[in-house]
Coordinates of C-alpha atoms in Angstrom, one line a residue:
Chain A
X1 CA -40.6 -10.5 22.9
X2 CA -37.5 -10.5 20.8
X3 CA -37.9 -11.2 17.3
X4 CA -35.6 -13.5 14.9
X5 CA -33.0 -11.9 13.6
X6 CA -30.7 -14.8 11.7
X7 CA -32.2 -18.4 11.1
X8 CA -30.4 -21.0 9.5
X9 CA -32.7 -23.9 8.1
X10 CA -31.7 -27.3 6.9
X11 CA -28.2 -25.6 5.9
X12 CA -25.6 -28.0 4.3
X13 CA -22.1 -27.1 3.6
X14 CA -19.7 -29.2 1.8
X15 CA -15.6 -28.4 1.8
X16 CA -14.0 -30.1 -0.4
X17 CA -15.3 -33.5 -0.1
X18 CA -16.2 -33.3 3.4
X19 CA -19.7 -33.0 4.1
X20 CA -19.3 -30.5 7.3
X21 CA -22.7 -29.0 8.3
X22 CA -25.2 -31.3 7.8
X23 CA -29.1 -29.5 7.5
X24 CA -28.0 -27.3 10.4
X25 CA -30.8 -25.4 12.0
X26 CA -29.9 -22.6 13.9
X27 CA -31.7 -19.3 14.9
X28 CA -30.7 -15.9 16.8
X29 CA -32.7 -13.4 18.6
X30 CA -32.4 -9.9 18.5
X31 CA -30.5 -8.4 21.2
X32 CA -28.9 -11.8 22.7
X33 CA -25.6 -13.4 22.8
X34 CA -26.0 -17.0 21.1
X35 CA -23.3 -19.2 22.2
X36 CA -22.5 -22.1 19.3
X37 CA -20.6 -24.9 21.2
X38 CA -19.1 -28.3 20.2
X39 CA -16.0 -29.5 20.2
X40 CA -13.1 -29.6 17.9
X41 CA -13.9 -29.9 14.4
X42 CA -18.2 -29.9 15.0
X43 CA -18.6 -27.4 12.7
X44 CA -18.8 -24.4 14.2
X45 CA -16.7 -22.0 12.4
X46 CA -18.1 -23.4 9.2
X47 CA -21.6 -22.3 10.3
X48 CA -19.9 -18.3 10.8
X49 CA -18.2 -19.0 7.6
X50 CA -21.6 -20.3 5.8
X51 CA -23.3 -17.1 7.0
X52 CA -20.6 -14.8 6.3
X53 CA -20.3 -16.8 2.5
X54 CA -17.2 -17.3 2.7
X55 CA -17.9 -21.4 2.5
X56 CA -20.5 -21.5 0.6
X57 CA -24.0 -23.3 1.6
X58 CA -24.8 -26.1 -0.9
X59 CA -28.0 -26.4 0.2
X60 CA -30.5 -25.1 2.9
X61 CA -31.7 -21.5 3.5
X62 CA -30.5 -18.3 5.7
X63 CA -32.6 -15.6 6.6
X64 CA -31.3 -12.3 7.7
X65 CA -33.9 -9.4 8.6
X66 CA -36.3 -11.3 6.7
X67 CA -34.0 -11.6 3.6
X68 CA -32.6 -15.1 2.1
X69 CA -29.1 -14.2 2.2
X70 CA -27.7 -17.7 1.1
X71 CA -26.4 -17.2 -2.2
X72 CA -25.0 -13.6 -2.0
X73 CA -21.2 -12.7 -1.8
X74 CA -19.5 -12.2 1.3
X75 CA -19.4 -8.5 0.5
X76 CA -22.7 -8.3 0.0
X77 CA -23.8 -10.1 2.8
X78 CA -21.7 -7.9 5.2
X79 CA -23.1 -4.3 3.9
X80 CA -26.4 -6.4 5.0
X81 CA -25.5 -5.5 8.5
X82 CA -23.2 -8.7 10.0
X83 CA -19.6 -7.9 11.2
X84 CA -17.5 -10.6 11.4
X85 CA -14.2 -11.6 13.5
X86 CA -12.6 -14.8 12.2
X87 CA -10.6 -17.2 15.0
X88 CA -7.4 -15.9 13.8
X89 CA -8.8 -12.1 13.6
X90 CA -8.4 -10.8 10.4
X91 CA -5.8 -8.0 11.6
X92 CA -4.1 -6.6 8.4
X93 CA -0.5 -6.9 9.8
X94 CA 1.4 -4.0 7.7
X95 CA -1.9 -1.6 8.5
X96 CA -1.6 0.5 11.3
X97 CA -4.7 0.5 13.7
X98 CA -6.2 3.6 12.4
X99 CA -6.2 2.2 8.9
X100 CA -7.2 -1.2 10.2
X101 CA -10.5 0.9 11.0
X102 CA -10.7 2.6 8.1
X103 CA -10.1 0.1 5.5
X104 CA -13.2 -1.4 6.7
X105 CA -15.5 1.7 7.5
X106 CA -18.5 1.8 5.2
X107 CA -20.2 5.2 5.9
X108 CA -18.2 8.4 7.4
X109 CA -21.4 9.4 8.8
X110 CA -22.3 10.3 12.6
X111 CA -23.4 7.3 13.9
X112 CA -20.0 5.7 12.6
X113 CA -18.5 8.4 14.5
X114 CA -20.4 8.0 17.7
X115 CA -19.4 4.0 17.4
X116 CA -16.1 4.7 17.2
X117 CA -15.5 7.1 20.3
X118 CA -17.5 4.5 22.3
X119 CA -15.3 1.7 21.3
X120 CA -12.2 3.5 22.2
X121 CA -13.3 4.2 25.4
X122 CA -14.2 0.6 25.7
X123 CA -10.2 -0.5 24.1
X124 CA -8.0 2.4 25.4
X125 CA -5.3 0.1 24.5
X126 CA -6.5 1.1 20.7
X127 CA -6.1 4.6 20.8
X128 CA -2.8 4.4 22.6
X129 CA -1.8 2.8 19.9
X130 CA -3.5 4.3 17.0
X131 CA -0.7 4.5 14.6
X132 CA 1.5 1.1 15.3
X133 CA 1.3 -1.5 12.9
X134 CA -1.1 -4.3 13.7
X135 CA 0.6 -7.2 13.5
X136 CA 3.1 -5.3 16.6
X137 CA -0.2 -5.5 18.7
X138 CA -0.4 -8.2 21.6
X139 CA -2.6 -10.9 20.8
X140 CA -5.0 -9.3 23.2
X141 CA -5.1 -6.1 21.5
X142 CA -5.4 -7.8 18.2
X143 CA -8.5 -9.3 19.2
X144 CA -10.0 -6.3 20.8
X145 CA -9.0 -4.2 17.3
X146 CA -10.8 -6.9 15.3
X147 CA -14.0 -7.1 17.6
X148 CA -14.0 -2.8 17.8
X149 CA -13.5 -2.8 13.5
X150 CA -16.6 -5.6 13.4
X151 CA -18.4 -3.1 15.5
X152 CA -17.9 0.3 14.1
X153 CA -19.7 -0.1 11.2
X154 CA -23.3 0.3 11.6
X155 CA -23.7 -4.0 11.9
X156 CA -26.9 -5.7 13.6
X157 CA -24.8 -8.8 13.8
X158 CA -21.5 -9.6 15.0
X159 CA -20.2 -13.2 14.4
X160 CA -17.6 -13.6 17.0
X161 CA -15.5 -16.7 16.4
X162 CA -13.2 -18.1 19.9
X163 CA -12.2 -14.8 21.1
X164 CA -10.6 -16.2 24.1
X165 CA -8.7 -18.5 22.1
X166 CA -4.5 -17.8 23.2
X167 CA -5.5 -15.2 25.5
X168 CA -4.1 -15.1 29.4
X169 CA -6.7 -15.5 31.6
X170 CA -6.8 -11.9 32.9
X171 CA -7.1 -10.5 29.4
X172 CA -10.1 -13.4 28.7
X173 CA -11.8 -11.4 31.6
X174 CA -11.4 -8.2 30.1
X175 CA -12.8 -9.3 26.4
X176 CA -15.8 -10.5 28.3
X177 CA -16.3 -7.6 30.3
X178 CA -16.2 -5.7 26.6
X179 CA -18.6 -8.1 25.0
X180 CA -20.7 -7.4 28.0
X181 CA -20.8 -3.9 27.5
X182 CA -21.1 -4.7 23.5
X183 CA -24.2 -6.7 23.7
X184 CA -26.5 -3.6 24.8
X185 CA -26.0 -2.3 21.8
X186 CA -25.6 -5.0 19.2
X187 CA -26.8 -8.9 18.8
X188 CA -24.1 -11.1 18.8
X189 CA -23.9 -14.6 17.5
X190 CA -20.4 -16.4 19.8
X191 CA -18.8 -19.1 19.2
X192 CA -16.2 -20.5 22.2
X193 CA -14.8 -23.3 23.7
X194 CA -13.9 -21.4 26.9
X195 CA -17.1 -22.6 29.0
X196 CA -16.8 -20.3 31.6
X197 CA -17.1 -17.4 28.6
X198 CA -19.8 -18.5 27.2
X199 CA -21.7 -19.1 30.4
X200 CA -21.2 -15.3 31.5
X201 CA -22.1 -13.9 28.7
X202 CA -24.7 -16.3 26.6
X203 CA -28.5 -16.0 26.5
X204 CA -28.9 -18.7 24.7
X205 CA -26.9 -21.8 23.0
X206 CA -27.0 -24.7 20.2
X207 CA -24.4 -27.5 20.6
X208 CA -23.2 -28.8 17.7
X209 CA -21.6 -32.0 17.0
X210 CA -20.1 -33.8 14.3
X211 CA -21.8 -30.7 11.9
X212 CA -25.8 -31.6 13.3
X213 CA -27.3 -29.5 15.4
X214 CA -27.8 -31.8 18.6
X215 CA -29.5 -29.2 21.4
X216 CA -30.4 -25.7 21.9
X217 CA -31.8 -23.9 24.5
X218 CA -31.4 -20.9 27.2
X219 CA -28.1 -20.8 28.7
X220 CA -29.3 -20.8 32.0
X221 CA -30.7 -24.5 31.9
X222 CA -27.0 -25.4 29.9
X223 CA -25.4 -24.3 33.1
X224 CA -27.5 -26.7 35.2
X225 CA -27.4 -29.6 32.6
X226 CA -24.4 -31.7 34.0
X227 CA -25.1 -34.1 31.7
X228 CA -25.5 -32.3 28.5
X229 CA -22.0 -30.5 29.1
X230 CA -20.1 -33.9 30.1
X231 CA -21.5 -35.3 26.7
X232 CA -21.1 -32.8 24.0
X233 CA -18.6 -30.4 26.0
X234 CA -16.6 -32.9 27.8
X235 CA -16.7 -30.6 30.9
X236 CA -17.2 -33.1 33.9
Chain B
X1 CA 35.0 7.9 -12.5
X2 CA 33.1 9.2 -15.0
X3 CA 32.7 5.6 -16.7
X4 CA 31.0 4.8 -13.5
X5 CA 28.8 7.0 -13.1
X6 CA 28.0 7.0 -16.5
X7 CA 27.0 3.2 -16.1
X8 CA 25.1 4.0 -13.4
X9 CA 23.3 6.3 -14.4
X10 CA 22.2 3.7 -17.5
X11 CA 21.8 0.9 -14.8
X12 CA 19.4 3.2 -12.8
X13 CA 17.6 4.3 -16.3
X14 CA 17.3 0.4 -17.2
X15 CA 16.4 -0.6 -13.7
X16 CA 13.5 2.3 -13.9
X17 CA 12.0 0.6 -17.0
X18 CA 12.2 -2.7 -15.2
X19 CA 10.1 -1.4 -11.9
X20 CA 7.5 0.2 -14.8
X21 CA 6.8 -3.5 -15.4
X22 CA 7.4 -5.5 -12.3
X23 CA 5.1 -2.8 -10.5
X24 CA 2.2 -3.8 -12.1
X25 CA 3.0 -7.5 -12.1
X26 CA 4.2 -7.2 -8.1
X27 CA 0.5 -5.8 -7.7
X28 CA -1.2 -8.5 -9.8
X29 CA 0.9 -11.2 -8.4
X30 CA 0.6 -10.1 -4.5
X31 CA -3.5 -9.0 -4.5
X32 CA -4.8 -11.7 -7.1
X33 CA -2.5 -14.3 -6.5
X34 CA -2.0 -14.7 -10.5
X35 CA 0.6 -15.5 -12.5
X36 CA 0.9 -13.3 -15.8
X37 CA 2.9 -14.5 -18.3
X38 CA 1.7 -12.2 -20.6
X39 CA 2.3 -9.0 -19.1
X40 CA 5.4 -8.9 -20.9
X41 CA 3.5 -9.0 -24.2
X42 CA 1.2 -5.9 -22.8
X43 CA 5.1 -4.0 -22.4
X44 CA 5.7 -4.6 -26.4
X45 CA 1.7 -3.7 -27.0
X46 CA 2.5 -0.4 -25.3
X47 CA 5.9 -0.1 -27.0
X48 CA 4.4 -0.7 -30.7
X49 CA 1.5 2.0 -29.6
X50 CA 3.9 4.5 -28.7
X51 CA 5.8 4.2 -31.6
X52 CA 2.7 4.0 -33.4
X53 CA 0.9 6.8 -32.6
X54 CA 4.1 9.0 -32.4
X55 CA 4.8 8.7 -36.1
X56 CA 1.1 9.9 -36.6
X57 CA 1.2 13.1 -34.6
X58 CA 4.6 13.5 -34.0
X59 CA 3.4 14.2 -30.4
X60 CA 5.4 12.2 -27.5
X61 CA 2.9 13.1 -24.9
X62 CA 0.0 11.5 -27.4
X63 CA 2.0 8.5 -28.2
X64 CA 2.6 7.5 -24.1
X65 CA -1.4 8.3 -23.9
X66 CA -2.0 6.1 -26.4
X67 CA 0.3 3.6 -24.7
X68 CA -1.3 4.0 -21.3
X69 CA -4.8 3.2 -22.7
X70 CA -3.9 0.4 -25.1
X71 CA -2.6 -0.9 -21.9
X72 CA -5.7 -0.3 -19.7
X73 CA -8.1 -1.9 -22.8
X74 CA -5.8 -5.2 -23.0
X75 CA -5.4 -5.9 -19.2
X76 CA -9.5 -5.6 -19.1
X77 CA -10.2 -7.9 -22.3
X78 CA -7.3 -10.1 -20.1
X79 CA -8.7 -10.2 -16.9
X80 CA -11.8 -11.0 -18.1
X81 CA -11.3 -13.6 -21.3
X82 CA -7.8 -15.2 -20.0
X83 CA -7.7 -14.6 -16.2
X84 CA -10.9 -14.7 -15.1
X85 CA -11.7 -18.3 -15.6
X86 CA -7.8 -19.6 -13.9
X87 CA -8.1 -17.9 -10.5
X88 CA -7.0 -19.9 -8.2
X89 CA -5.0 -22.7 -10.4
X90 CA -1.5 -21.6 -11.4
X91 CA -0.6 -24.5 -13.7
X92 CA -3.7 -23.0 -15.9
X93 CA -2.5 -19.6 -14.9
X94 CA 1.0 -20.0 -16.2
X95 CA -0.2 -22.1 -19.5
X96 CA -2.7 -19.8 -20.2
X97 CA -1.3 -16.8 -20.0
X98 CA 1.9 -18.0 -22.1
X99 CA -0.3 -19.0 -24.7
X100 CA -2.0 -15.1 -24.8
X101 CA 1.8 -13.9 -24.5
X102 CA 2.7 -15.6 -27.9
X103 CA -0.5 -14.6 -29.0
X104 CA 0.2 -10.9 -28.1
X105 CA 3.5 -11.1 -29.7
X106 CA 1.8 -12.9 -32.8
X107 CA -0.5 -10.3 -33.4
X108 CA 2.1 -7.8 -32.8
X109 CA 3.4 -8.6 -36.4
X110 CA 0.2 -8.9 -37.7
X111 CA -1.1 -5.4 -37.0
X112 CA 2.0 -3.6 -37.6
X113 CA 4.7 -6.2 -39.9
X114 CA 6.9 -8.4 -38.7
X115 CA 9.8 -6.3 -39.2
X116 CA 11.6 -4.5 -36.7
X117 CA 10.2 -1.0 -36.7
X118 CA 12.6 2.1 -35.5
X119 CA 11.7 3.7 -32.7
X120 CA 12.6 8.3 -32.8
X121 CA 13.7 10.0 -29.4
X122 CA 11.6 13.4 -29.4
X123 CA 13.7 15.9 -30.5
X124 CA 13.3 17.7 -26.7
X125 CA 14.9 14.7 -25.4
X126 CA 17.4 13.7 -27.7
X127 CA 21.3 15.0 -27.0
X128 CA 22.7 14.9 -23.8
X129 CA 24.4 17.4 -21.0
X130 CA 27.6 17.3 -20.0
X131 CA 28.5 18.0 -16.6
X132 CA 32.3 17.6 -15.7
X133 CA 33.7 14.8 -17.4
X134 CA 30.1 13.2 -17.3
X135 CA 28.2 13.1 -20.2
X136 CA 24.4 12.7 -19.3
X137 CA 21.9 11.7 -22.1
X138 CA 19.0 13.3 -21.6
X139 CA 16.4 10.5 -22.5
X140 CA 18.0 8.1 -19.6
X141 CA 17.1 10.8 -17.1
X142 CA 13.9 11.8 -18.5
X143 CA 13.3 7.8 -17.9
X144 CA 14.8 8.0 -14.3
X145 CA 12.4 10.9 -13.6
X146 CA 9.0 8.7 -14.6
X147 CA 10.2 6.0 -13.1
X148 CA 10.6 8.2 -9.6
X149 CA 7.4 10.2 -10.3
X150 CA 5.8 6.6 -10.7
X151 CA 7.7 5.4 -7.4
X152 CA 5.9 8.3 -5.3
X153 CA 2.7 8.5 -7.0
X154 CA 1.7 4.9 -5.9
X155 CA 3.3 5.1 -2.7
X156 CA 0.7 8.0 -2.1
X157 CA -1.9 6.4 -3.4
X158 CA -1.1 3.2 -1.7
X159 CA -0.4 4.7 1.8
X160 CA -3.0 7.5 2.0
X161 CA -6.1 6.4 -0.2
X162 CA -8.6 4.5 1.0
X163 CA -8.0 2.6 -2.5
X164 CA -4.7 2.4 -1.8
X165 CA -5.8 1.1 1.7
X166 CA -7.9 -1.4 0.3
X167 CA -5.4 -3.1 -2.6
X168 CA -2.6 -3.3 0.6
X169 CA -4.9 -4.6 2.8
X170 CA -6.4 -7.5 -0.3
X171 CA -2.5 -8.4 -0.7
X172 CA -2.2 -9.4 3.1
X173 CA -5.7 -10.8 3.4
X174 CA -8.9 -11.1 0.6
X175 CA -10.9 -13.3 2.7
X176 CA -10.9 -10.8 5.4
X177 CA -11.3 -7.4 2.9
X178 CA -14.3 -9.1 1.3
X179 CA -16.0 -9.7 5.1
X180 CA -15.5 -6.0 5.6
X181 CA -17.7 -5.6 2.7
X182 CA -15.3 -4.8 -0.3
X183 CA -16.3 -6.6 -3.6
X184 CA -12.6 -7.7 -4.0
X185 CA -13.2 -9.2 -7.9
X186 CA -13.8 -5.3 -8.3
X187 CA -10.5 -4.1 -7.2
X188 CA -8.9 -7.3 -9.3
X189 CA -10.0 -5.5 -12.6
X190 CA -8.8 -2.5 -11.7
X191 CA -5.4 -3.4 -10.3
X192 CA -5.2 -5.6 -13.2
X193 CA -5.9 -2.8 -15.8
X194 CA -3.3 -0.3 -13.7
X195 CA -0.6 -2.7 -13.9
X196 CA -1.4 -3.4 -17.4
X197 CA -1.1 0.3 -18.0
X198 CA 2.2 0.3 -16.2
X199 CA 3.8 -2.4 -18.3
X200 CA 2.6 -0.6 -21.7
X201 CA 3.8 3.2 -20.1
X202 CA 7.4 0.7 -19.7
X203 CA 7.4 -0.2 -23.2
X204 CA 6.7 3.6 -24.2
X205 CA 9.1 4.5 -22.6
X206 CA 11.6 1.7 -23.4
X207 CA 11.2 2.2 -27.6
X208 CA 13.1 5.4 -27.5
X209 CA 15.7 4.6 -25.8
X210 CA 16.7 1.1 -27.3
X211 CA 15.8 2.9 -30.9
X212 CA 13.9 -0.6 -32.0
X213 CA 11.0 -2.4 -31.4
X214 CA 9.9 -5.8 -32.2
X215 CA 7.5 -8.5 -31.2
X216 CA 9.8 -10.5 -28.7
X217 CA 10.5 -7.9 -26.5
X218 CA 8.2 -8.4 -24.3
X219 CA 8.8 -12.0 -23.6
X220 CA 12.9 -10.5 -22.7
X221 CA 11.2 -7.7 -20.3
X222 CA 8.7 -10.0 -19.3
X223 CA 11.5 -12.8 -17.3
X224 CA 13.5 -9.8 -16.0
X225 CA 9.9 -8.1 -14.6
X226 CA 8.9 -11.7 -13.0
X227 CA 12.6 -11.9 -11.4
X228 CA 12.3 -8.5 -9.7
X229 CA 9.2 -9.4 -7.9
X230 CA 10.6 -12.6 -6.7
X231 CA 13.6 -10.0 -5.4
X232 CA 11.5 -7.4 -3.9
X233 CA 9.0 -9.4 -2.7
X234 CA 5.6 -9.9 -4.5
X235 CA 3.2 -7.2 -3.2
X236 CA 6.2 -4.8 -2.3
X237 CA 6.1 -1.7 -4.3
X238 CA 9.9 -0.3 -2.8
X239 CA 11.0 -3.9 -2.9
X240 CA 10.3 -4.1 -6.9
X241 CA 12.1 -0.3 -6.9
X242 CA 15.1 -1.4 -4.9
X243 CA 15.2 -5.2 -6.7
X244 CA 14.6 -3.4 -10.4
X245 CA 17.8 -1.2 -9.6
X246 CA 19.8 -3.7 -8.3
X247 CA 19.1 -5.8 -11.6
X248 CA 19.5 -2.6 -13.7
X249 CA 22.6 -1.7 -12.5
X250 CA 24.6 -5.1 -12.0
X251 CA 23.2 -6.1 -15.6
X252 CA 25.0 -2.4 -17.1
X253 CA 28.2 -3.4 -15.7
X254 CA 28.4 -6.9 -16.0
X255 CA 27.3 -6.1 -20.1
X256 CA 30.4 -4.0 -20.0
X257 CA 33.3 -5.0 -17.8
X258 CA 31.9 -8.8 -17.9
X259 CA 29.1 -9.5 -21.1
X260 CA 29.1 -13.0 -20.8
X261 CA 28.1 -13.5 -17.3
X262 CA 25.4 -10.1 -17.8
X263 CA 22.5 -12.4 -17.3
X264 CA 23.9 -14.8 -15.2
X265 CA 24.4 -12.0 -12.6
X266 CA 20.7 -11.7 -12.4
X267 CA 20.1 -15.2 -11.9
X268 CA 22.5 -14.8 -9.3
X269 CA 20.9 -11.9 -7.5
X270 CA 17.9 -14.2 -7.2
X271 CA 19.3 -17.5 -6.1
X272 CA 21.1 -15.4 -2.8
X273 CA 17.8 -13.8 -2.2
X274 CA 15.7 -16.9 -2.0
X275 CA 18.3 -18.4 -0.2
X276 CA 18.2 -16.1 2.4
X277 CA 15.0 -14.6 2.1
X278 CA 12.7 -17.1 0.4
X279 CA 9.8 -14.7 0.6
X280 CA 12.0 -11.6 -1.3
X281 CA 13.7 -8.7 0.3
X282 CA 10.4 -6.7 0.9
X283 CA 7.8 -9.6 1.6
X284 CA 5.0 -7.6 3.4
X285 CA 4.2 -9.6 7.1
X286 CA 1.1 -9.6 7.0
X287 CA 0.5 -11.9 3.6
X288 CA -2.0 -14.6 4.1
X289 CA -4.0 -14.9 0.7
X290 CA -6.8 -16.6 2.2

């Protein structure tokens, strides 16, 4: 029985004067992939950004491993143990891809070292690459250098925000396939537009819409739910 | 020939005590997104120090010492009384922080008089050498040297410490830095009192050589330290090097062959940059500020 690892209760989140999440509820297991769907503008980055603190909750409650991480700093909240990889992927663009690494490495110990060398065999492309600047790096190899930095560091948490986003099919398939082999060793929290991504590789999902949390459930009976995804997904 | 290189080698000594103060301010502007006004008034702080403490002990190392940490102390009380509640709002920023420059420069003459106070050369680094038919004073190269050791020593630290990492990496992106787990606000004191320290080792460094100082100097320094950066590029280490020269030098020879225009030419450097290159010759890619 998998416990909960991240729960979101009655979270608001305000930008500006927009009102965007509005008392989201939202939980994760340990060792899934939960999918966050919607469509444009429901709210779903906001709800990685609320968690990661960088947009601030104005109200509600977020439990990580048992501890209400609502109010902390985004730096403190990520030495909690949650990696993130923003939509546009957070590549430094002057660092190289080593130093892209290890600008963001919090411990130099073994198990950081073990992460590593099973990331690069997962993203030759990386090491081929180890010392060109990041922003010379397809937009493939950028995403796969910001999921392997999330990952690295000892995280029980990766938020993952549209990695297929811009991608050419072929390199979609690959991301997956890395995701995949990710989620054996991590929990990860997705969120993706790309249907056919999210159905190969989510456990779970919540829809959200207009900032509420309007369904959840296992993927499996999302896949099956023709009406659900023609409503909230517009897939026909 | 030898006026030439002669006014070169003044232009390179000027343009080194230009970078002293644009390096700091490049850093402050690029990572914090702030605009300092008053880091011209922390370049006369670190002048009147210097000056200060060398007529006490007569030591030149002491006096830039003293300089160094009267500018660490002020660019702390700054960051935390002045900057500290305008991040993010540069109308504030700029009003504020020209207010605390007149302030500095007020209580310039207040502590040490409002009279112009002479600044001594060390007696190691007074005369000259003369090499050829070029005469090369000795102070102006002493100048050139700092400036260079300065150049390298944060280009070290810059490209191979993981501080170094960190500061380049908060200039291109401090959302990003901060979701990596790096208490950014941390680094924004310290870069903040480093630069500081930087524009009071300038004005150290500047009182012997000019042979005065007095409380408006730093508002002067100040313009010409806030033009670099827009040359170079805010963030850009070698573009505030290679944009602090270029002012140096053009403003040597325009005060000799052309005085009136000797400002203008600076102006003019700037207006053909932006043109060209809006973000400054150096701009680093990557620069998102989130």
């Amino acid at each position: 029985m998998e416990s909960t690892l991240l729960k979101l209760e009655q979270v608001n989140t305000h930008i500006d004067q927009f009102h965007i999440l509005q008392n989201v509820d939202f939980e994760v297991k340990s060792g899934e992939v939960t999918v966050l769907l919607g469509r444009n503008g429901a709210g779903k980055t906001t709800t990685l950004r609320t968690i990661m603190g960088l947009n601030g909750a104005t109200s509600g409650s977020i439990v990580f491993k048992g501890e209400n991480i609502t109010k902390l700093p985004p730096y403190e909240i990520a030495k909690k143990g949650i990696g993130y990889v923003p939509e546009d992927q957070g590549i430094f663009y002057d660092l190289t891809v080593e130093e892209n690494f290890r600008v963001g490495m919090r411990k130099d110990d073994d198990g950081t070292k073990e992460r590593m060398e099973w990331v690069l065999e997962l993203f030759p492309d990386l090491k081929k690459f180890w010392r060109k600047p990041g922003g010379q790096l397809s937009g493939g190899q950028k995403q796969m250098l910001s999921i392997a930095r999330a990952y690295v560091n000892d995280n029980d948490l990766l938020l993952i925000d549209e990695p297929s986003k811009g991608l050419a099919p072929v390199i979609v398939e690959k991301v997956i396939e890395s995701i995949d082999k990710m989620k054996e060793r991590t929990t990860v929290v997705l969120v993706e537009q790309n249907f056919y991504m999210a159905s190969k590789l989510g456990d779970a999902f919540f829809i959200l819409d207009d900032g509420i949390t309007v369904h959840h459930g296992r993927m499996e009976q999302l896949i099956r739910d023709e009406e659900l995804k023609r409503k909230y997904l517009g897939i026909a | 020939m030898e006026l030439i290189i002669n006014l070169a080698i003044n232009g390179i000594s000027t343009g080194m005590l230009i970078f002293l103060i644009a390096a700091g301010l490049t850093l402050i502007f690029g990572l914090m997104d702030v605009l300092n006004f008053a880091h011209g008034g922390i370049f006369a702080w670190g002048a009147y120090a210097g000056v200060w403490f060398f007529s006490l002990t007569q030591s030149f190392l002491l006096s830039i010492l003293a300089a160094v940490v009267t500018g660490l102390l002020i660019g702390l009380v700054t960051e935390y009384l002045i900057i500290r509640p305008v991040y993010g709002n540069h109308i504030q920023q700029i009003l504020i922080t020209l207010g605390f420059m007149l302030v500095l420069s007020e209580m310039l003459k207040v502590v040490f008089g409002p009279d112009i106070k002479a600044a001594e050369t060390p007696s190691y680094l007074s005369g000259s050498w003369t090499i050829g038919d070029v005469t090369i004073i000795k102070y102006r190269a002493f100048i050139i040297a700092v400036g260079f050791l300065v150049f390298i020593a944060m280009q070290l630290i810059l490209k191979h410490s993981k501080i170094g990492l960190i500061v380049r990496a908060g200039v291109m992106d401090r959302e990003m830095i901060q979701a990596l787990g790096v208490n950014i606000r941390k680094v924004f004191v310290g870069v903040f009192m480093v630069g500081s320290a930087l524009a009071a080792l300038g004005g150290a460094l500047f009182a012997p050589s000019s042979g005065v100082v007095y409380a408006e100097m730093g508002m002067e320094f100040g313009i010409f330290a806030f033009i670099v950066v827009i040359i170079g590029g805010m963030g850009s280490i070698p573009g505030s090097l290679i944009a602090a020269l270029l002012v140096g030098i053009s403003n040597v020879f325009m005060a000799y062959y052309l005085p009136i225009l000797s400002m203008a030419v600076t102006m003019l450097i700037m207006f053909v940059v932006l043109i060209f290159k809006p973000q400054g010759l150096f701009s680093t890619s990557g620069v998102s500020n989130k």
